[in-house]
Short mmCIF file of C-alpha atoms and ligand atoms in Angstrom, two decimals:
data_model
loop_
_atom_site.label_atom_id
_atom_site.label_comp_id
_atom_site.label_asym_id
_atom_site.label_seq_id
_atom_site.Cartn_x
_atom_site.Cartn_y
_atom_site.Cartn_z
CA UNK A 117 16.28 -14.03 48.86
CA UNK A 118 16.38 -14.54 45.29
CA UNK A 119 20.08 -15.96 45.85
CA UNK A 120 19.08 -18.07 48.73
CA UNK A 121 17.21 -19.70 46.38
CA UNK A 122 19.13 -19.94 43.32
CA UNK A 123 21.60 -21.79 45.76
CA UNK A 124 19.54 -24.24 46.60
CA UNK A 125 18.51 -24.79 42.85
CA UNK A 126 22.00 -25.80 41.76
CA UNK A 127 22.54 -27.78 44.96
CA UNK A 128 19.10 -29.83 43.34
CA UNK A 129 20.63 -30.38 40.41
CA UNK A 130 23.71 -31.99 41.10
CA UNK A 131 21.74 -33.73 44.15
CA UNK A 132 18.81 -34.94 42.10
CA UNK A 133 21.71 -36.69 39.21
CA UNK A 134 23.50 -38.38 42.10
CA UNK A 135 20.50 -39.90 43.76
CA UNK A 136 18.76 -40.81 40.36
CA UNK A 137 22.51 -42.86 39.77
CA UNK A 138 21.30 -44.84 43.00
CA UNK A 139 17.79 -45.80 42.22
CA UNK A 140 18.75 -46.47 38.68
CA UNK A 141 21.49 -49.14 40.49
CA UNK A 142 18.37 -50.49 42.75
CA UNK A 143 16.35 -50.55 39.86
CA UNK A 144 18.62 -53.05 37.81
CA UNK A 145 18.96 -55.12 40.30
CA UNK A 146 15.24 -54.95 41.20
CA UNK A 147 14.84 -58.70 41.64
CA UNK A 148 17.41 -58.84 44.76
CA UNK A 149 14.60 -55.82 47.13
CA UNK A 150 13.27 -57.30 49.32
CA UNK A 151 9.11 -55.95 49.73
CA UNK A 152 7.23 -54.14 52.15
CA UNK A 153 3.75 -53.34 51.71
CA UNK A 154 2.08 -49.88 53.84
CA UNK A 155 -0.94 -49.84 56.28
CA UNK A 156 -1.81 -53.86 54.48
CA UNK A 157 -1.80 -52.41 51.07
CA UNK A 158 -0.58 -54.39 48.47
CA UNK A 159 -0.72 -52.03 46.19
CA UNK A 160 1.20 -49.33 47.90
CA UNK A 161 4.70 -50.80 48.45
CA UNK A 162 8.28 -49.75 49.64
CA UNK A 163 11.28 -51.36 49.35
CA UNK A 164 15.09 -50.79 50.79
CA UNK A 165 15.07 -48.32 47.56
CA UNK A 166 13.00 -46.08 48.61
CA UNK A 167 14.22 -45.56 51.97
CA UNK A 168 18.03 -45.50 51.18
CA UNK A 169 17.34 -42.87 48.33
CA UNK A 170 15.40 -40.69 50.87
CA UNK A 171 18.07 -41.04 53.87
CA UNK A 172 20.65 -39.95 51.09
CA UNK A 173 19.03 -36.80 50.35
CA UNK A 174 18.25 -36.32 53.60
CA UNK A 175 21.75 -36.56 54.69
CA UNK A 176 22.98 -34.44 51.82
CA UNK A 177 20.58 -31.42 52.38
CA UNK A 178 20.99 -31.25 56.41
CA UNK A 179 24.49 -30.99 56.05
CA UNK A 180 24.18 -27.85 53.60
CA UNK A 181 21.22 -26.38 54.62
CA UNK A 182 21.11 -27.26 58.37
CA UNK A 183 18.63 -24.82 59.15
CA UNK A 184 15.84 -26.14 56.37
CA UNK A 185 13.01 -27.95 57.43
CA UNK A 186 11.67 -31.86 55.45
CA UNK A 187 9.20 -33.34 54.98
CA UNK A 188 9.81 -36.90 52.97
CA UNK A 189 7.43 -39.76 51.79
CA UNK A 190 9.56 -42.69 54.13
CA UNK A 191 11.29 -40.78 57.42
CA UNK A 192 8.70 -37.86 57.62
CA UNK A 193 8.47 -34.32 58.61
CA UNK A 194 11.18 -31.74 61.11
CA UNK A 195 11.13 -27.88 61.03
CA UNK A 196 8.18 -27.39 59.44
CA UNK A 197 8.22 -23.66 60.34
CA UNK A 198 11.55 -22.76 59.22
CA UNK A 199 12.41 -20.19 56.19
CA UNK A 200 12.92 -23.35 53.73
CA UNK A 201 11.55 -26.76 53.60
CA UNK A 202 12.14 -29.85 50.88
CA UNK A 203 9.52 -32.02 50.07
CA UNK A 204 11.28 -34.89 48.90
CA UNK A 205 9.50 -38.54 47.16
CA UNK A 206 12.72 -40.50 46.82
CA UNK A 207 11.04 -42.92 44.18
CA UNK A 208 7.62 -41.63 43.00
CA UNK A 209 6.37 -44.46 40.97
CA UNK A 210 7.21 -47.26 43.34
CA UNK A 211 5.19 -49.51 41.54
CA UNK A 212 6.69 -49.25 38.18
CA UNK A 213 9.69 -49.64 39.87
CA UNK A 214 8.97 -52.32 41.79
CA UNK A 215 7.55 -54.38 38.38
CA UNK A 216 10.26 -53.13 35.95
CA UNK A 217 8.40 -50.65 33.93
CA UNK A 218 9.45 -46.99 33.19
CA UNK A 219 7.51 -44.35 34.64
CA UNK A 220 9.35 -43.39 38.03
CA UNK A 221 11.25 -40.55 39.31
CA UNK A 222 12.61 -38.72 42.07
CA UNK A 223 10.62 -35.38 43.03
CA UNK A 224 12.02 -32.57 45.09
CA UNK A 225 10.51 -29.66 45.78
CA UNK A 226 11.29 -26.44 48.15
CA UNK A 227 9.14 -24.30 49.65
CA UNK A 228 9.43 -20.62 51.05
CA UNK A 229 7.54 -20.28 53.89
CA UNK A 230 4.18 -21.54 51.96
CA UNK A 231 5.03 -21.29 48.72
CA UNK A 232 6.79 -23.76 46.65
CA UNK A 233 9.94 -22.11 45.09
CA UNK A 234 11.78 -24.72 42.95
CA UNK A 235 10.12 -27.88 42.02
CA UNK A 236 12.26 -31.02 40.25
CA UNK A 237 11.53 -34.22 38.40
CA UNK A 238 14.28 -36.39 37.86
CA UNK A 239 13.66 -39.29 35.63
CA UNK A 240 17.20 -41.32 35.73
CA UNK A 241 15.95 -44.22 32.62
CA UNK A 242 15.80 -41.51 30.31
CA UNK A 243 17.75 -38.88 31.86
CA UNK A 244 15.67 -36.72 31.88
CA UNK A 245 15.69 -33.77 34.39
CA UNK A 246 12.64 -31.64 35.15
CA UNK A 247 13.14 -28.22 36.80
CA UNK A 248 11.94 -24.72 37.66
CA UNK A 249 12.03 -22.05 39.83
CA UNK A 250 9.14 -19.30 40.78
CA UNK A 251 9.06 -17.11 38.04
CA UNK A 252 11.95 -18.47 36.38
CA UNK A 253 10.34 -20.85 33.37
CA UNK A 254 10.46 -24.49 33.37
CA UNK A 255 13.28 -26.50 31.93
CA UNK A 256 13.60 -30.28 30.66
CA UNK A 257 17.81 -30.67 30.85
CA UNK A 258 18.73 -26.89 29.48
CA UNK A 259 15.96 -26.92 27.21
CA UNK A 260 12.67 -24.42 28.25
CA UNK A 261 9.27 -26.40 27.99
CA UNK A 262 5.76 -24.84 27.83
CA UNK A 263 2.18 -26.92 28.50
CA UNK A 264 0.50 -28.72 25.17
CA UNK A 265 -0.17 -25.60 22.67
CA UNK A 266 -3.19 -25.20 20.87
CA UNK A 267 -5.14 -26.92 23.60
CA UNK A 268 -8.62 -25.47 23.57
CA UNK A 269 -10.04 -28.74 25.26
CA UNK A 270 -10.00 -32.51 26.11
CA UNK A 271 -10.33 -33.87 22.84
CA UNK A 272 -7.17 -32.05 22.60
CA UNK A 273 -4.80 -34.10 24.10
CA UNK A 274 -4.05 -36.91 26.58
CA UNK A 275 -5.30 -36.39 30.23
CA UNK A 276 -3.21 -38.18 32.81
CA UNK A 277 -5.35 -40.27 35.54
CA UNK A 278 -3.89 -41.65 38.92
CA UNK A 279 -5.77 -42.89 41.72
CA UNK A 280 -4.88 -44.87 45.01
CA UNK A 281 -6.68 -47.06 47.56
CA UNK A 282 -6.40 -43.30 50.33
CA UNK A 283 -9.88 -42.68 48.17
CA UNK A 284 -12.67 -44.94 47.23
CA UNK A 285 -13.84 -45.67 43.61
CA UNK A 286 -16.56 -43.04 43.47
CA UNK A 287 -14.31 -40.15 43.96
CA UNK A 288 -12.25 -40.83 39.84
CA UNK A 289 -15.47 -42.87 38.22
CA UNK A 290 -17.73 -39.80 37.83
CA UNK A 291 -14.72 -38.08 36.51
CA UNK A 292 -13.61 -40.61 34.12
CA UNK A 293 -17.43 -41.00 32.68
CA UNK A 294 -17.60 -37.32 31.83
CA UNK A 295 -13.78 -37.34 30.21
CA UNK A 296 -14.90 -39.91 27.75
CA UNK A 297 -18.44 -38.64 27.17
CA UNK A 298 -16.79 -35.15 26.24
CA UNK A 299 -14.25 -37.01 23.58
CA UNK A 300 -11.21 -37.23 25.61
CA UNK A 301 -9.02 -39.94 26.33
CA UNK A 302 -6.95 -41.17 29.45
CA UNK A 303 -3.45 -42.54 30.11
CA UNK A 304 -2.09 -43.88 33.89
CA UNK A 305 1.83 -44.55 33.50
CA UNK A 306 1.58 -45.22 37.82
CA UNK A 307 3.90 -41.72 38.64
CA UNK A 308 1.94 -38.76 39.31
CA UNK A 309 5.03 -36.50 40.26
CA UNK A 310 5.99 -37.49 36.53
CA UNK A 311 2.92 -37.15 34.83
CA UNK A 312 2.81 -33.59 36.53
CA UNK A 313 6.09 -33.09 34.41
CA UNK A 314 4.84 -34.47 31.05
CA UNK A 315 1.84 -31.81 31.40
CA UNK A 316 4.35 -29.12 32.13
CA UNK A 317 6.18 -30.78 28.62
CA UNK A 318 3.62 -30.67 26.94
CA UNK A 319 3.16 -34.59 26.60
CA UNK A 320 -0.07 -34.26 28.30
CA UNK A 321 -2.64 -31.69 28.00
CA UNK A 322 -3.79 -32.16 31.78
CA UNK A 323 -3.51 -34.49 35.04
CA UNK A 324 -6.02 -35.26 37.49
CA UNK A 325 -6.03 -36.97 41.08
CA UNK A 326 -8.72 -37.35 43.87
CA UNK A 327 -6.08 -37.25 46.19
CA UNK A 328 -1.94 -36.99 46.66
CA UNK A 329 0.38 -36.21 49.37
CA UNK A 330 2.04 -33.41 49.06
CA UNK A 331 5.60 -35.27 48.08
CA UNK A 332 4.20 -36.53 45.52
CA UNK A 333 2.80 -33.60 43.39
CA UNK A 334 3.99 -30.22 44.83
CA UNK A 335 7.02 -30.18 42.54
CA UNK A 336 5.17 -31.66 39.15
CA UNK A 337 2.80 -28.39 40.43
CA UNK A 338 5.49 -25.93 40.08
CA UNK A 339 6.65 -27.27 36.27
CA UNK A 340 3.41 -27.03 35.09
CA UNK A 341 2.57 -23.61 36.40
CA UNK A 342 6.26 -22.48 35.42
CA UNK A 343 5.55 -23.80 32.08
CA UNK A 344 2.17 -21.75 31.50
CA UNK A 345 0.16 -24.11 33.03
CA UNK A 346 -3.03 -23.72 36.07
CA UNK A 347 -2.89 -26.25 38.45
CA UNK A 348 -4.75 -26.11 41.98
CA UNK A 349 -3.10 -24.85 45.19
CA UNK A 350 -1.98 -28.45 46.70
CA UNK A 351 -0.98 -26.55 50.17
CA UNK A 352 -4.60 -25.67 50.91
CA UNK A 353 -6.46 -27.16 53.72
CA UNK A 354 -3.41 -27.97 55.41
CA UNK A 355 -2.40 -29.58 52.24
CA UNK A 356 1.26 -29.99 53.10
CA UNK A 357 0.76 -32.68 55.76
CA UNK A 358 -2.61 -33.94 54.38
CA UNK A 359 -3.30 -33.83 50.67
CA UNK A 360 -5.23 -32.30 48.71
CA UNK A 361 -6.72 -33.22 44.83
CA UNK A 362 -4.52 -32.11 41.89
CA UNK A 363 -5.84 -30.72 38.61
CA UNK A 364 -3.20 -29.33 36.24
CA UNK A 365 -4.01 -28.86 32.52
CA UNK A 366 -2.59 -27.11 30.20
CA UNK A 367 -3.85 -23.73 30.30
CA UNK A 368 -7.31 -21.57 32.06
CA UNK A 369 -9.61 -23.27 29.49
CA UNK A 370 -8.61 -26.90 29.59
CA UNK A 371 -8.09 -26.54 33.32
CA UNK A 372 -11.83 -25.16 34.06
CA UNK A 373 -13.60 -27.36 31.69
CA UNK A 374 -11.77 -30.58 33.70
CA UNK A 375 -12.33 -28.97 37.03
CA UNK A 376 -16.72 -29.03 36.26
CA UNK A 377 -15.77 -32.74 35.78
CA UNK A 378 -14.53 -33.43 39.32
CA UNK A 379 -16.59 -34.43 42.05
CA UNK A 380 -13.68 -33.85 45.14
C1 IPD B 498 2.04 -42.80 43.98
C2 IPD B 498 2.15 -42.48 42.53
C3 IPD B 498 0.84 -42.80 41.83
C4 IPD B 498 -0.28 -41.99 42.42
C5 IPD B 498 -0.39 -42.22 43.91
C6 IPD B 498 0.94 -41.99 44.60
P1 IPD B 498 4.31 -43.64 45.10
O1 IPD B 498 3.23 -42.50 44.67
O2 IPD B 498 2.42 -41.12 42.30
O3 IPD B 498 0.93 -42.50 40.47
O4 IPD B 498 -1.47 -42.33 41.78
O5 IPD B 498 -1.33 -41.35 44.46
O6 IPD B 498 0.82 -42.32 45.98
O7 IPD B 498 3.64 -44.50 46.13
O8 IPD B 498 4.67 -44.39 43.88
O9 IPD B 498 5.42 -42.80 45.66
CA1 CA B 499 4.65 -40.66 45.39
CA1 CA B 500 7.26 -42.68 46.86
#
């Protein structure tokens, strides 16, 4: 087993560089997309970006792993049930891509049957690749990374916030109230999939979200856990094809004292 899945690991690698080369090219020449926006939302967009990037990956990983399942963000889910399935966000952090800021990335994760067994962030403006593998540590390029250290609570560090129009106001205001009233402070860079990886770096002492799809978060939820992290079990409650909340902080202490603070 352990070698199907170190197989699939380097195939990420080399998979994740050559897609982030795309998106970087879209990105540059941002001004020339044309823009979509989902369900009448102007705030969640997609542009030809997004969907080439996704049909590229999706290409690349039927033709070596024909018999793995996807599920992606833009052309959605097929063989759910088989042995292996990626969970793919081609650009996670549309928005900052869309308005030429810098927080955006590519996430891939895999899972075996229900658990996720590799989990990537691949941030091509900084080149800076994300990765683990169950039980394997967490990596950032060929260096190991480990979760913020001392962290014994908020005032600690910075706790990433992200939030979307899926869930209304009331389910992140409560939340945000009690961060601040306990000392801590909050940051929203617009990608949770690379937030996620910035708490598994040790950038952030902890994220929080009422609600993300599973592309978005299951591989950030991997790095952080690989990197000595807790975060929440995103697959829960049929989280794979509807969501879930994500909590990840840095370690049992940080993570418990956040989770009081949440209302979903
Ligand atoms: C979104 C980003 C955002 C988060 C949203 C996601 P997208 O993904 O991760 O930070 O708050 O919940 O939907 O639309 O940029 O792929
Ligand atoms: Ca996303
Ligand atoms: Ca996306």
């Amino acid at each position: 087993m352990n070698e199907k899945i170190q197989n699939r690991y380097a195939f990420s690698i080399d998979l994740l560089k050559k897609a982030g080369g795309i998106a970087l090219s879209y990105y540059l020449n941002r001004n020339q997309l044309t823009i979509e926006c989902k369900k009448g939302d102007k705030q969640d967009q997609v542009s030809i970006a997004d969907k080439t990037v996704e049909a590229k990956l999706r290409e690349a990983i039927a033709e070596k792993f024909p018999a793995d399942g996807f599920l992606g963000e833009e052309s959605g889910y097929a063989g759910l049930d088989s042995e292996f399935c990626w969970i793919v966000d081609p650009i996670d952090g549309t928005s900052p891509f869309l308005n030429g800021l810098y927080a955006w990335c590519i996430s891939i994760a895999v899972l075996y049957r229900d658990e996720i067994v590799i989990g990537m962030v691949f941030d091509p403006l900084h080149n800076e690749l994300f990765h683990a593998k169950l039980g394997a540590g967490a990596y950032l390029n060929d260096l190991p990374i480990h979760t913020l250290d001392p962290a014994e609570n908020v005032q600690d560090g910075l706790v990433g916030l992200g939030m979307s129009h899926r869930v209304p106001p009331k389910t992140i205001l409560p939340f945000l109230e009690q961060l601040l009233s306990e000392g801590g402070m909050y940051v929203r860079n617009g990608s949770g999939a690379l937030s996620l990886a910035q708490v598994a770096a040790g950038r952030l002492l902890a994220y929080y979200e009422p609600h993300m799809n599973c592309w978005d978060c299951a591989a950030g939820m991997l790095l952080v856990r690989e990197a000595g992290g807790m975060a929440n079990n995103i697959l829960a409650n049929n989280g794979l094809l509807k969501g879930n909340f994500v909590l990840a902080a840095a370690n049992q202490s940080t993570y418990q004292q956040l989770d009081l603070m949440r209302t979903i």
